[in-house]
Short mmCIF file of C-alpha atoms and ligand atoms in Angstrom, two decimals:
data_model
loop_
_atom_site.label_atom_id
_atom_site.label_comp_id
_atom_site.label_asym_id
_atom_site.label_seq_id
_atom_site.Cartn_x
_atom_site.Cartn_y
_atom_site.Cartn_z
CA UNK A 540 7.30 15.41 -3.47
CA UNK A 541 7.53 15.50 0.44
CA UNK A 542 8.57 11.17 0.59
CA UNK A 543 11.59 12.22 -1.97
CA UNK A 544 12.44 14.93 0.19
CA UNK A 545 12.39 13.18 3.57
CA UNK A 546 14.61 10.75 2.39
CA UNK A 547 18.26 11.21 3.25
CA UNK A 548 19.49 8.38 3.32
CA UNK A 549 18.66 7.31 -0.41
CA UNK A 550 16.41 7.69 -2.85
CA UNK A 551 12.55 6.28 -2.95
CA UNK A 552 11.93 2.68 -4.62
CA UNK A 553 7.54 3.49 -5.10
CA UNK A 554 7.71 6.95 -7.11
CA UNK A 555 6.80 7.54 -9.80
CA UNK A 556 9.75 7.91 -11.69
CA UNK A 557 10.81 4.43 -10.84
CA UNK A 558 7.30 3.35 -12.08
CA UNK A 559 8.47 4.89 -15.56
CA UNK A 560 12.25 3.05 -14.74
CA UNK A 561 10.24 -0.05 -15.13
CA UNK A 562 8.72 0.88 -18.32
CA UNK A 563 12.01 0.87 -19.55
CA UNK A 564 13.29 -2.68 -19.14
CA UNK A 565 12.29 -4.70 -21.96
CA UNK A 566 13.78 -7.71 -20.95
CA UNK A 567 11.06 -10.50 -19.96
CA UNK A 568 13.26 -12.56 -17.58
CA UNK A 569 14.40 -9.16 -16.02
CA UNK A 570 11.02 -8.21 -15.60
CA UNK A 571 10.09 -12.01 -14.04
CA UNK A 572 13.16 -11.74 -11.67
CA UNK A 573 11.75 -8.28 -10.61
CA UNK A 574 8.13 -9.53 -10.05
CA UNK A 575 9.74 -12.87 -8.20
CA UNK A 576 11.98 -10.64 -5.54
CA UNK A 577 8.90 -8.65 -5.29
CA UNK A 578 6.57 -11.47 -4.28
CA UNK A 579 9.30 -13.19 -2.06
CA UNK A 580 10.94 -10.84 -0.09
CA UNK A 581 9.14 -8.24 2.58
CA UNK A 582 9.15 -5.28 0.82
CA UNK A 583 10.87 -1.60 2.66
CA UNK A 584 12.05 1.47 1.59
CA UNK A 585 15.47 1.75 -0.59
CA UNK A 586 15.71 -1.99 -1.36
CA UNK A 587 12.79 -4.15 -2.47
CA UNK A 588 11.10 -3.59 -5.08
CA UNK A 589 14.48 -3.17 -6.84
CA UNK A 590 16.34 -1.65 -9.70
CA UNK A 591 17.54 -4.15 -11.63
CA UNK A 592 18.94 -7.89 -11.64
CA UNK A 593 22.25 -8.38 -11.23
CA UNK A 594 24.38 -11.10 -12.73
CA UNK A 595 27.68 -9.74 -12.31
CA UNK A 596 30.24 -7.93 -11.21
CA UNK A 597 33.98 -6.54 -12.13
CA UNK A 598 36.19 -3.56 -11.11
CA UNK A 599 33.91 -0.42 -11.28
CA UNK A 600 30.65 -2.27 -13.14
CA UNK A 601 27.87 -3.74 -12.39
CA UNK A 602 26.25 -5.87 -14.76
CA UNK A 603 22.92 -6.92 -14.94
CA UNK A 604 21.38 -10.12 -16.43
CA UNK A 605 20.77 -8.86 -19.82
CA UNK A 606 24.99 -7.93 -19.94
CA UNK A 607 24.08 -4.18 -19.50
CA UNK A 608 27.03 -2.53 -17.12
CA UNK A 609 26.32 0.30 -14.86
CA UNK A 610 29.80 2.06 -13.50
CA UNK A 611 28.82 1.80 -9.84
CA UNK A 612 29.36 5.09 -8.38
CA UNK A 613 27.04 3.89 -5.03
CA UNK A 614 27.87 0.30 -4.20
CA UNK A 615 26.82 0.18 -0.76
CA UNK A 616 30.61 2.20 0.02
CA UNK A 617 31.69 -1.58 -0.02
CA UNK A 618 33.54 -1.15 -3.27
CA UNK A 619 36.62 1.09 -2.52
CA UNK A 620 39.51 -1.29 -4.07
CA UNK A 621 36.84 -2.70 -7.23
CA UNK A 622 34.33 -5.65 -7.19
CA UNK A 623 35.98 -9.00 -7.46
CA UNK A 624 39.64 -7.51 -7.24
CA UNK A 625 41.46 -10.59 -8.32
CA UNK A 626 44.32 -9.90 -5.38
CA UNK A 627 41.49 -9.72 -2.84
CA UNK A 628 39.73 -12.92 -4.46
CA UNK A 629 42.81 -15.06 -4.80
CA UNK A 630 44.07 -14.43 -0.91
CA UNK A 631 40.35 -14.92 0.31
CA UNK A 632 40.16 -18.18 -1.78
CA UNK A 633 43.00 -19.36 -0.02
CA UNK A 634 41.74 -18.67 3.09
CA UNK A 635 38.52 -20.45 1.89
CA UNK A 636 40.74 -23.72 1.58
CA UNK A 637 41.77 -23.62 4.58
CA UNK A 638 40.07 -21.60 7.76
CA UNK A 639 36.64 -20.32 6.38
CA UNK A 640 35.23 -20.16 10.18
CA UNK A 641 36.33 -19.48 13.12
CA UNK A 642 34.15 -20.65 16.46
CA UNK A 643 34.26 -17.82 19.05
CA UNK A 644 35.75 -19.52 21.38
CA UNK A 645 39.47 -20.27 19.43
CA UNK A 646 41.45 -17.07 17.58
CA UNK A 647 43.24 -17.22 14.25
CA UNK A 648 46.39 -16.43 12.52
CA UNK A 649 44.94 -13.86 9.92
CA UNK A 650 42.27 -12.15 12.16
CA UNK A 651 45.69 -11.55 14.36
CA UNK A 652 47.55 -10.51 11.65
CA UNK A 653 44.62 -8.21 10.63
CA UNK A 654 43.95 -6.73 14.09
CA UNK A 655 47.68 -5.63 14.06
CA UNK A 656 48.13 -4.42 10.40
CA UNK A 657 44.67 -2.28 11.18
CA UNK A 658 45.50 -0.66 14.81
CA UNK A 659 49.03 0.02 13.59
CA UNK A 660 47.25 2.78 11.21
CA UNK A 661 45.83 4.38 14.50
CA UNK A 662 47.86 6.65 17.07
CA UNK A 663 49.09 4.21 19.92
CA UNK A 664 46.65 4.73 22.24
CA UNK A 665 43.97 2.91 20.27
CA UNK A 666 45.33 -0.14 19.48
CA UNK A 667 42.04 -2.02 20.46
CA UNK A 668 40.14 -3.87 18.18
CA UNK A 669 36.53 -5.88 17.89
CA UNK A 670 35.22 -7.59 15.10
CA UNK A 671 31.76 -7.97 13.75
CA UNK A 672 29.44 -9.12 11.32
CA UNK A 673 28.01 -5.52 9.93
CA UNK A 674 28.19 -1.98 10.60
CA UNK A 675 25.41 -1.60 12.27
CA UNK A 676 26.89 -4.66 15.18
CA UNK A 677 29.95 -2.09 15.40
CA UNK A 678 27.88 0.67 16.22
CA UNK A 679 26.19 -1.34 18.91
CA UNK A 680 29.66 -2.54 20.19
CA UNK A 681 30.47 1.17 20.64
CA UNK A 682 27.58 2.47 22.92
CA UNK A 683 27.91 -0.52 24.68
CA UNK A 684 31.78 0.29 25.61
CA UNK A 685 30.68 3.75 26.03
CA UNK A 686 28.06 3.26 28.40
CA UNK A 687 30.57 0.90 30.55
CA UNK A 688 33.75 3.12 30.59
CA UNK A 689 31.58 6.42 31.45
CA UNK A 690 29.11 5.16 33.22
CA UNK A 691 26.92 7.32 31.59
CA UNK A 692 23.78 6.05 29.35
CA UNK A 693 22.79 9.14 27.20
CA UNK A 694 24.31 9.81 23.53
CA UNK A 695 24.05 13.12 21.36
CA UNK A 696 24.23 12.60 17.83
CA UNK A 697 22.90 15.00 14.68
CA UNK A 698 20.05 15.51 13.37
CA UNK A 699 19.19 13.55 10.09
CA UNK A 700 22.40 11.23 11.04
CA UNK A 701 22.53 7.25 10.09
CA UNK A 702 24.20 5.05 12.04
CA UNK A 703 22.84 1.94 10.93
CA UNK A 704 19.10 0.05 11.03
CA UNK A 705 18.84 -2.19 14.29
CA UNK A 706 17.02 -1.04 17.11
CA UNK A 707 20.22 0.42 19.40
CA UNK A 708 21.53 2.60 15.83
CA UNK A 709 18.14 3.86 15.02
CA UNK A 710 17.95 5.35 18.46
CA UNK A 711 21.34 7.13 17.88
CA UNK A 712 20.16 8.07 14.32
CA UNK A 713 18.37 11.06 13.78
CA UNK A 714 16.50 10.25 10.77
CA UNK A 715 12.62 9.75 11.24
CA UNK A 716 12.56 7.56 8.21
CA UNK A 717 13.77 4.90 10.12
CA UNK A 718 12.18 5.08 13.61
CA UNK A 719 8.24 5.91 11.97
CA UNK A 720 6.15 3.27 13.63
CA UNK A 721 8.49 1.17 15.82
CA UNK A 722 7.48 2.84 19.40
CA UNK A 723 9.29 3.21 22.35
CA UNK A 724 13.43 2.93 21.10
CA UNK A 725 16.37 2.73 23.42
CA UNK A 726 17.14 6.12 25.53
CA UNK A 727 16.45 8.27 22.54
CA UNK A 728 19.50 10.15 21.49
CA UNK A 729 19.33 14.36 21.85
CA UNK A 730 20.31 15.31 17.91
CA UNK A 731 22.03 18.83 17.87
CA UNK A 732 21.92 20.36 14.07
CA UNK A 733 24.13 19.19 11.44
CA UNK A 734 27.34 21.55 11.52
CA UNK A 735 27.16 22.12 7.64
CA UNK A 736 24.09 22.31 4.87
CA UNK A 737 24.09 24.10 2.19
CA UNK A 738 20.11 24.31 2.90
CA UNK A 739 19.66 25.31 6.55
CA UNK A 740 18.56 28.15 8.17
CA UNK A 741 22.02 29.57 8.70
CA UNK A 742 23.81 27.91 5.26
CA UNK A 743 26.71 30.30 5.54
CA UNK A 744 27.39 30.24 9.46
CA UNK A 745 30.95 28.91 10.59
CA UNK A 746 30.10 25.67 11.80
CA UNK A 747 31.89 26.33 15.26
CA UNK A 748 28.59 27.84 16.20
CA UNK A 749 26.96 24.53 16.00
CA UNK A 750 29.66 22.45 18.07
CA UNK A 751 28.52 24.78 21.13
CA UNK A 752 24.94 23.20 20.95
CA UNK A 753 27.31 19.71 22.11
CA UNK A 754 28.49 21.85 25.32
CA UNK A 755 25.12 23.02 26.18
CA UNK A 756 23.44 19.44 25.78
CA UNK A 757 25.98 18.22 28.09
CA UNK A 758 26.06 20.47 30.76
CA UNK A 759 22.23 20.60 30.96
CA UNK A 760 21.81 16.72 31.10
CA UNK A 761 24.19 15.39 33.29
CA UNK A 762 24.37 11.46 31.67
CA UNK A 763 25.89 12.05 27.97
CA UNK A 764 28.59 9.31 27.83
CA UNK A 765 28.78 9.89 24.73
CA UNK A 766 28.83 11.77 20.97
CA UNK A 767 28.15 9.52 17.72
CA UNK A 768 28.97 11.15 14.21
CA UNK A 769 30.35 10.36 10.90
CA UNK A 770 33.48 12.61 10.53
CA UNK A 771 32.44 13.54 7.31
CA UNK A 772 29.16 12.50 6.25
CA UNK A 773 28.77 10.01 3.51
CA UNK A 774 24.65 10.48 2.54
CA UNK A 775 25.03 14.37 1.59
CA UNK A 776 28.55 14.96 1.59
CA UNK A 777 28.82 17.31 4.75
CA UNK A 778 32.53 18.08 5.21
CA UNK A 779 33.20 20.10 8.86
CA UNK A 780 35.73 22.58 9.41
CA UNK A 781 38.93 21.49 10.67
CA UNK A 782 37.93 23.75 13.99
CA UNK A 783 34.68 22.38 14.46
CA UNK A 784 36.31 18.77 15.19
CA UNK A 785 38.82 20.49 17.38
CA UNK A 786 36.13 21.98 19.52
CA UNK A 787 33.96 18.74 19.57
CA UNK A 788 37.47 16.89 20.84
CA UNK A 789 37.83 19.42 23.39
CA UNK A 790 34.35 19.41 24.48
CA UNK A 791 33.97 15.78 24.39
CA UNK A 792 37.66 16.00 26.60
CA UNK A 793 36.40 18.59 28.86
CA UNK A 794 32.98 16.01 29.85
CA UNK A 795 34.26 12.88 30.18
CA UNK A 796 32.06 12.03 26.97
CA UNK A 797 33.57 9.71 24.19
CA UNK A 798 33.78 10.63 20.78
CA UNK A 799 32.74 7.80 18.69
CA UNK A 800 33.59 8.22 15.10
CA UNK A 801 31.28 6.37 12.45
CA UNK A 802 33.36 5.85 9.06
CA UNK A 803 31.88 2.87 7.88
CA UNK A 804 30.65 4.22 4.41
CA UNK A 805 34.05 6.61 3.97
CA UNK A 806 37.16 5.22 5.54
CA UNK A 807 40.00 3.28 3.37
CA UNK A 808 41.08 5.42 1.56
CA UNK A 809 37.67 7.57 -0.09
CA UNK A 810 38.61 10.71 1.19
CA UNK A 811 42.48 10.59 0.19
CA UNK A 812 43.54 9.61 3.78
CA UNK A 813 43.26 5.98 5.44
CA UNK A 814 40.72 7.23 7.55
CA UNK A 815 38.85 11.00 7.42
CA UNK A 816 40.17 11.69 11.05
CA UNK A 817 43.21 12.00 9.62
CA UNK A 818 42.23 15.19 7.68
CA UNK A 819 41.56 16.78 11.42
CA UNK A 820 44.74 16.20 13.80
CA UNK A 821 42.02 15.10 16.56
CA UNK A 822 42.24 11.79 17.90
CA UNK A 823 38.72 10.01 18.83
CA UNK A 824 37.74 7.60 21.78
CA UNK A 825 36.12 4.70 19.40
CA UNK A 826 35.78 4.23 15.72
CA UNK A 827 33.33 1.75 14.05
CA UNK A 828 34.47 0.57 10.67
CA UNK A 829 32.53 -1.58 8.22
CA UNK A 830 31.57 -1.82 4.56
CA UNK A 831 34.71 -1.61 2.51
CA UNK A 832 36.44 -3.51 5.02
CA UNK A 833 35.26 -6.81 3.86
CA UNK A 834 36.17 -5.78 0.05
CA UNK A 835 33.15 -6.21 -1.30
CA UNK A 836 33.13 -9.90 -0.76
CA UNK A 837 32.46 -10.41 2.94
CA UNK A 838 30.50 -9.00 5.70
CA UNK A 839 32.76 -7.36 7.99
CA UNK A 840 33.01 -4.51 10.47
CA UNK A 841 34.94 -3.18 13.75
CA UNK A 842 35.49 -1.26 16.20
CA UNK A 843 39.23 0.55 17.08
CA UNK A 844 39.32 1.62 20.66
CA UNK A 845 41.51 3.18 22.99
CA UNK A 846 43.84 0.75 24.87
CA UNK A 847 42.29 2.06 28.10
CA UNK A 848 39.02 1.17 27.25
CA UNK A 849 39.80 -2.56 27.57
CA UNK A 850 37.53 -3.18 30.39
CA UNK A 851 34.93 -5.09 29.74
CA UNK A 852 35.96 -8.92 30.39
CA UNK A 853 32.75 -9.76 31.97
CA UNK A 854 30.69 -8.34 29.80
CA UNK A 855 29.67 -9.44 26.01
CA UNK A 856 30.28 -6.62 23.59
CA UNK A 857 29.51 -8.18 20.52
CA UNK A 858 28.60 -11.97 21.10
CA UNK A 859 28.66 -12.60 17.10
CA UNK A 860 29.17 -15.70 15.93
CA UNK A 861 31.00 -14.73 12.93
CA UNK A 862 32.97 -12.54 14.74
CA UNK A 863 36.52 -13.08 14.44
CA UNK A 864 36.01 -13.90 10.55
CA UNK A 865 39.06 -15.43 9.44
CA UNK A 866 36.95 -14.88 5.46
CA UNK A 867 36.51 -10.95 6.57
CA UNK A 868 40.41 -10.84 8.07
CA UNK A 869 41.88 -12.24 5.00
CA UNK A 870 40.23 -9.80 2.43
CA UNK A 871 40.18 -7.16 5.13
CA UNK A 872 44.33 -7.62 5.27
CA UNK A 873 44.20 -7.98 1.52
CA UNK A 874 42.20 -4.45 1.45
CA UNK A 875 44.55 -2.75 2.98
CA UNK A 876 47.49 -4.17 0.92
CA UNK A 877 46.17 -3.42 -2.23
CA UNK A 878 45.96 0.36 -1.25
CA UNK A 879 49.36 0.57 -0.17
CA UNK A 880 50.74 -1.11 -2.93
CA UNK A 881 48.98 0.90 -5.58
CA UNK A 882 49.20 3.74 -3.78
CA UNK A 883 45.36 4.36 -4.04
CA UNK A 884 45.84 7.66 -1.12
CA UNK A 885 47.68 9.78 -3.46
CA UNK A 886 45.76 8.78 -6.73
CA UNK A 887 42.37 9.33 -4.63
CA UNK A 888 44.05 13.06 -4.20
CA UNK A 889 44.99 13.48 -7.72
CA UNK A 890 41.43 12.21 -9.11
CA UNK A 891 40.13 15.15 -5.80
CA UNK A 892 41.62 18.01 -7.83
CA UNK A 893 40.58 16.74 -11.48
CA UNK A 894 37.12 16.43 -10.03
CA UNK A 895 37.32 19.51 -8.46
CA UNK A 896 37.42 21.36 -11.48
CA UNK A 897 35.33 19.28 -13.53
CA UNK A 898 32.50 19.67 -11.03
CA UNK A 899 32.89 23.62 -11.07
CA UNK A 900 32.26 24.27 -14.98
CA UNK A 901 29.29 22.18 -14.12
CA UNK A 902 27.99 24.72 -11.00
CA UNK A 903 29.20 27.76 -13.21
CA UNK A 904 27.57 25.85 -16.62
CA UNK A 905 24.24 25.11 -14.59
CA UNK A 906 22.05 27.23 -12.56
CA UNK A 907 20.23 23.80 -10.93
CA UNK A 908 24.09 22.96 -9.57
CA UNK A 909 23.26 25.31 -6.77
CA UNK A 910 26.68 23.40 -4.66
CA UNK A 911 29.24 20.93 -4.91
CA UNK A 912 30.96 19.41 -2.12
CA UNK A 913 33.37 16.52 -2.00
CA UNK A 914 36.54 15.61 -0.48
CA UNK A 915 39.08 12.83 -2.49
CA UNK A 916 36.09 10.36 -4.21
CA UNK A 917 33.34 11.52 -2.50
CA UNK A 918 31.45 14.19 -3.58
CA UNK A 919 27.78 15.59 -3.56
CA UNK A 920 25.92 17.53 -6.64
CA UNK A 921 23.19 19.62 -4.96
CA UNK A 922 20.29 20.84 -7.15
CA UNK A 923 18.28 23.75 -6.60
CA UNK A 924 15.10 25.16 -8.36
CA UNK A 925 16.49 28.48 -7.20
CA UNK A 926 19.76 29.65 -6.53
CA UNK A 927 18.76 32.69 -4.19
CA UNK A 928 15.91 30.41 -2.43
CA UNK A 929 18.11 26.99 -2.24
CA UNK A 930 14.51 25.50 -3.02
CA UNK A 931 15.47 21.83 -3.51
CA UNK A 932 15.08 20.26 -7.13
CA UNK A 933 14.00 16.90 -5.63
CA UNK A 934 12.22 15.97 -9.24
CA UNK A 935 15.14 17.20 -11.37
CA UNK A 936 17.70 15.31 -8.93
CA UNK A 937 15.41 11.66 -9.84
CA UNK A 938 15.00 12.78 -13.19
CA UNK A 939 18.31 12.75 -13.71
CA UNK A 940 19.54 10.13 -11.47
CA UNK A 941 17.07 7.46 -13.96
CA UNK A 942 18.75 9.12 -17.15
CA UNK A 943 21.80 8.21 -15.85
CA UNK A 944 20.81 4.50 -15.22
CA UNK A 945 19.78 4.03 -18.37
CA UNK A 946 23.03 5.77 -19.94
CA UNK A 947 25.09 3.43 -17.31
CA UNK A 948 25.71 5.11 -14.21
CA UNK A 949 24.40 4.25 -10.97
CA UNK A 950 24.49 6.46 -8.02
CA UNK A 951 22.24 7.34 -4.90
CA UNK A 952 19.88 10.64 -4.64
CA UNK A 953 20.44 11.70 -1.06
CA UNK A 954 18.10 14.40 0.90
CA UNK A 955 15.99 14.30 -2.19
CA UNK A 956 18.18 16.96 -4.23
CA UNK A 957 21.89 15.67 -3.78
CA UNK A 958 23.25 12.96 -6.44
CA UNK A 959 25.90 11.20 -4.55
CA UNK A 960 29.03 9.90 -5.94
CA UNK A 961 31.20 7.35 -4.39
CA UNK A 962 33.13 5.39 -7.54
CA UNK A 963 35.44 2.99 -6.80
CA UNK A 964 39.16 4.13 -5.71
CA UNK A 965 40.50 2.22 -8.87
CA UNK A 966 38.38 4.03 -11.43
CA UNK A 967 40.93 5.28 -13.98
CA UNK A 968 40.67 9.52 -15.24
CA UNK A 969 38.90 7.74 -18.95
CA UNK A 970 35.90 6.54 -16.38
CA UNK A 971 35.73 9.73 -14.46
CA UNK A 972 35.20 11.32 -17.82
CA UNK A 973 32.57 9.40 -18.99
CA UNK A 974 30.91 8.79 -16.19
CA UNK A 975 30.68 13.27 -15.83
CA UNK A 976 29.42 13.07 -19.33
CA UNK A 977 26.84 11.25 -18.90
CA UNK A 978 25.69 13.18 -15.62
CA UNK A 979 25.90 16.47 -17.89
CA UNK A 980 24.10 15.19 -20.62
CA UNK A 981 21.13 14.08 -18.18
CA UNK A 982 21.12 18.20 -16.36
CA UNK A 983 21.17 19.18 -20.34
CA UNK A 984 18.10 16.92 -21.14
CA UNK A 985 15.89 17.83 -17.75
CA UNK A 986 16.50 21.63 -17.45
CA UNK A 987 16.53 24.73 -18.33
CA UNK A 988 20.03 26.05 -18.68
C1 PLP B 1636 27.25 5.99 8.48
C2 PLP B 1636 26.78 4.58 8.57
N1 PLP B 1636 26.85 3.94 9.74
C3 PLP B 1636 26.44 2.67 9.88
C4 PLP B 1636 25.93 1.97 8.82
C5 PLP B 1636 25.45 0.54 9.01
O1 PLP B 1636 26.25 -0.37 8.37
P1 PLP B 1636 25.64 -1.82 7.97
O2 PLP B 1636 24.67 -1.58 6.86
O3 PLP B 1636 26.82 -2.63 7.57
O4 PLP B 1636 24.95 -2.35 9.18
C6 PLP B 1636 25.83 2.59 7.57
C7 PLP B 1636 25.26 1.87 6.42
O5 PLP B 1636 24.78 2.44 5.47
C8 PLP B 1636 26.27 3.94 7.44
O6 PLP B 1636 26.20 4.58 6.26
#
């Protein structure tokens, strides 16, 4: 039980529920595919050996080789406006025709026409942009500018945080899962404790207390240039108080340390705003954006900074050489069009309060729903053995999450005992209904009421 629970990030791809998973494909080439992947590709944690073979894909579904469709209610956070959107598809196949790559050295109508439509989202003082190839490049970019404009080399992030898997991000993560073995990292980052969990020692404290551990690390180091978090974080679904961002912005203000925002998994639109800052009135030094920018077709991340920060000439932030993507501009743009058009903010707010209530009969239905948490379409399910102890209930949680594959709905198991739900923004209130059906009828099947 102790690898399920140390995994926050996702859930494990050698226990041995999945070993059961795989009794449950019947499907010989499935099985051959699986066995193939397996003896091709090195294997790690939360990818190979894999789920399932995919053939397909199409709004909120997956579908695998055999034409089974999972709703896709993980999707790598990549799949905000629905796989293969045909607006997306058709203004990225145009680009295709005519500008699929852009060498560094030359620019490009639609990654200008991107930059601008993006910054013009932010207040005017960030109106800087960078592109990159992944999130985990933007996150780089950022401690790079950091470390320039401050001067300072140090970063404080929080503990059990994800920033992405290269060297630099795994030093700014706090999660052990990803640092075990690899030795000596970059400056290692000082993690203060997450400001919310339903599970920690003090699971009812105002999370105000917790942005003070930021002022002491400063003041006692002396070179934090700067503080890394998500704004609302996308593994668990922790959602800060409005104050505790306020406090980290003055703090941050008050030290001459940057506030670097990570919203790669959870900006566009997921939480009901453009971006979560939003929900906050607090305006940060740098945010790194990836995932759902590309639209679930390319590769593509960035970095919005302030104009001030614009600095650097002689130095290379992000040398990538797919790096002003005129591919990732075009269905970046397109992205962004499709959610104002369809007006995907306010429908992401309706489908907030519907689940909002549809989650609570659960918790009241179900003593193993010890919490839900979730903010537009992004919410956590946490299950507990216990509801006085908070004792996670890490085999329940996989238990159910494999029912639920089977019955057609694919989401992540975060911290062991949270299923995580990210659908797709276009995922219509029929969906939403099915999809809790089938999550009820897999808490009926595993537990005790
Ligand atoms: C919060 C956060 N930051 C950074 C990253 C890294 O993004 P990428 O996988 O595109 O490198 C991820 C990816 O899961 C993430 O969830």
């Amino acid at each position: 039980m102790k690898d399920l629970e140390l995994m926050t990030e996702g859930d494990i791809n050698f226990s041995a529920s999945r070993e059961k998973w795989y009794q449950v494909i019947d499907n010989e080439a499935t099985l051959n595919y699986l066995r193939d992947d397996e003896e091709h590709f090195l294997h790690q944690s939360l990818s190979t050996p894999c789920l399932d073979v995919l053939e397909s894909c199409e709004g909120i579904y997956i579908t695998d080789i055999t034409g089974k469709k999972y709703m896709d209610f993980h999707g790598n956070n990549v799949h905000q406006v629905g796989y293969r959107n045909p607006y997306i598809l058709d203004k990225v196949k145009r680009q295709m025709d005519i500008l699929p790559f852009s060498p560094r050295r030359y620019t490009n109508p639609v990654a200008i026409e991107f930059a601008k439509k993006l910054t013009s989202y932010f207040p005017p003082a960030l109106r800087r942009v960078l592109f990159a190839p992944g999130g985990t490049s933007a996150v780089s970019m950022a401690l790079k500018l950091a470390r320039i404009v401050t001067g300072k080399h140090k970063v404080v992030s929080l503990q059990d945080s994800f920033h992405g898997a290269s060297m630099d991000a795994i030093a700014v993560g706090g999660e052990a899962q990803f640092k075990k073995g690899l030795g000596p990292l970059l400056q290692q980052a000082i993690n203060i404790p997450q400001p919310t969990n339903y599970r920690s020692q003090f699971p009812d404290s105002d999370d105000l207390h917790f942005a003070g551990y930021l002022e002491e690390v400063i003041k006692s180091d002396g070179h934090i240039g700067a503080f890394i978090a998500e704004t609302i974080r996308n593994t668990d679904v922790q959602i800060p108080s409005k104050g505790y961002w306020k406090k980290i912005r003055e703090i941050c203000t008050k030290y001459n340390v940057l506030l670097i925002l990570d919203e790669i998994p959870i900006a566009f639109g997921r939480t009901g705003k453009m971006f979560a800052f939003e929900h906050y009135d607090i305006e940060p030094d740098i945010v790194c954006l990836g995932k759902g920018l590309g639209a679930g077709i390319i590769p593509f991340a960035a970095i919005v900074a302030r104009n001030e920060y614009n600095v650097a000439k002689d130095v290379s932030l992000g040398h990538f050489t797919h790096e002003k993507s005129p591919l990732g501009s075009a269905a970046a743009l397109a992205m962004l069009e499709f959610i104002e058009n369809n007006s995907l903010l306010q429908k992401v707010k309706d489908d907030e309060t519907f689940l909002r209530i549809a989650f609570g009969a659960l918790q009241e239905k179900y003593s193993l729903v010890g919490d839900i948490r979730g903010i537009g379409l992004i919410w956590g399910i946490e299950l507990v053995s216990d509801r006085n102890t908070r004792e996670k209930a890490t085999a329940e949680a996989e238990q159910i999450m494999y029912e639920c594959l089977k019955n057609g709905l694919s989401f992540k198991v975060s911290q062991g005992n949270v299923l995580q739900l990210c659908p797709p923004l276009i995922i219509t209130r029929e969906e939403l209904t099915r999809a809790i059906s089938i999550i009820e009828a897999a808490i009926v099947n595993n537990v005790k009421v």
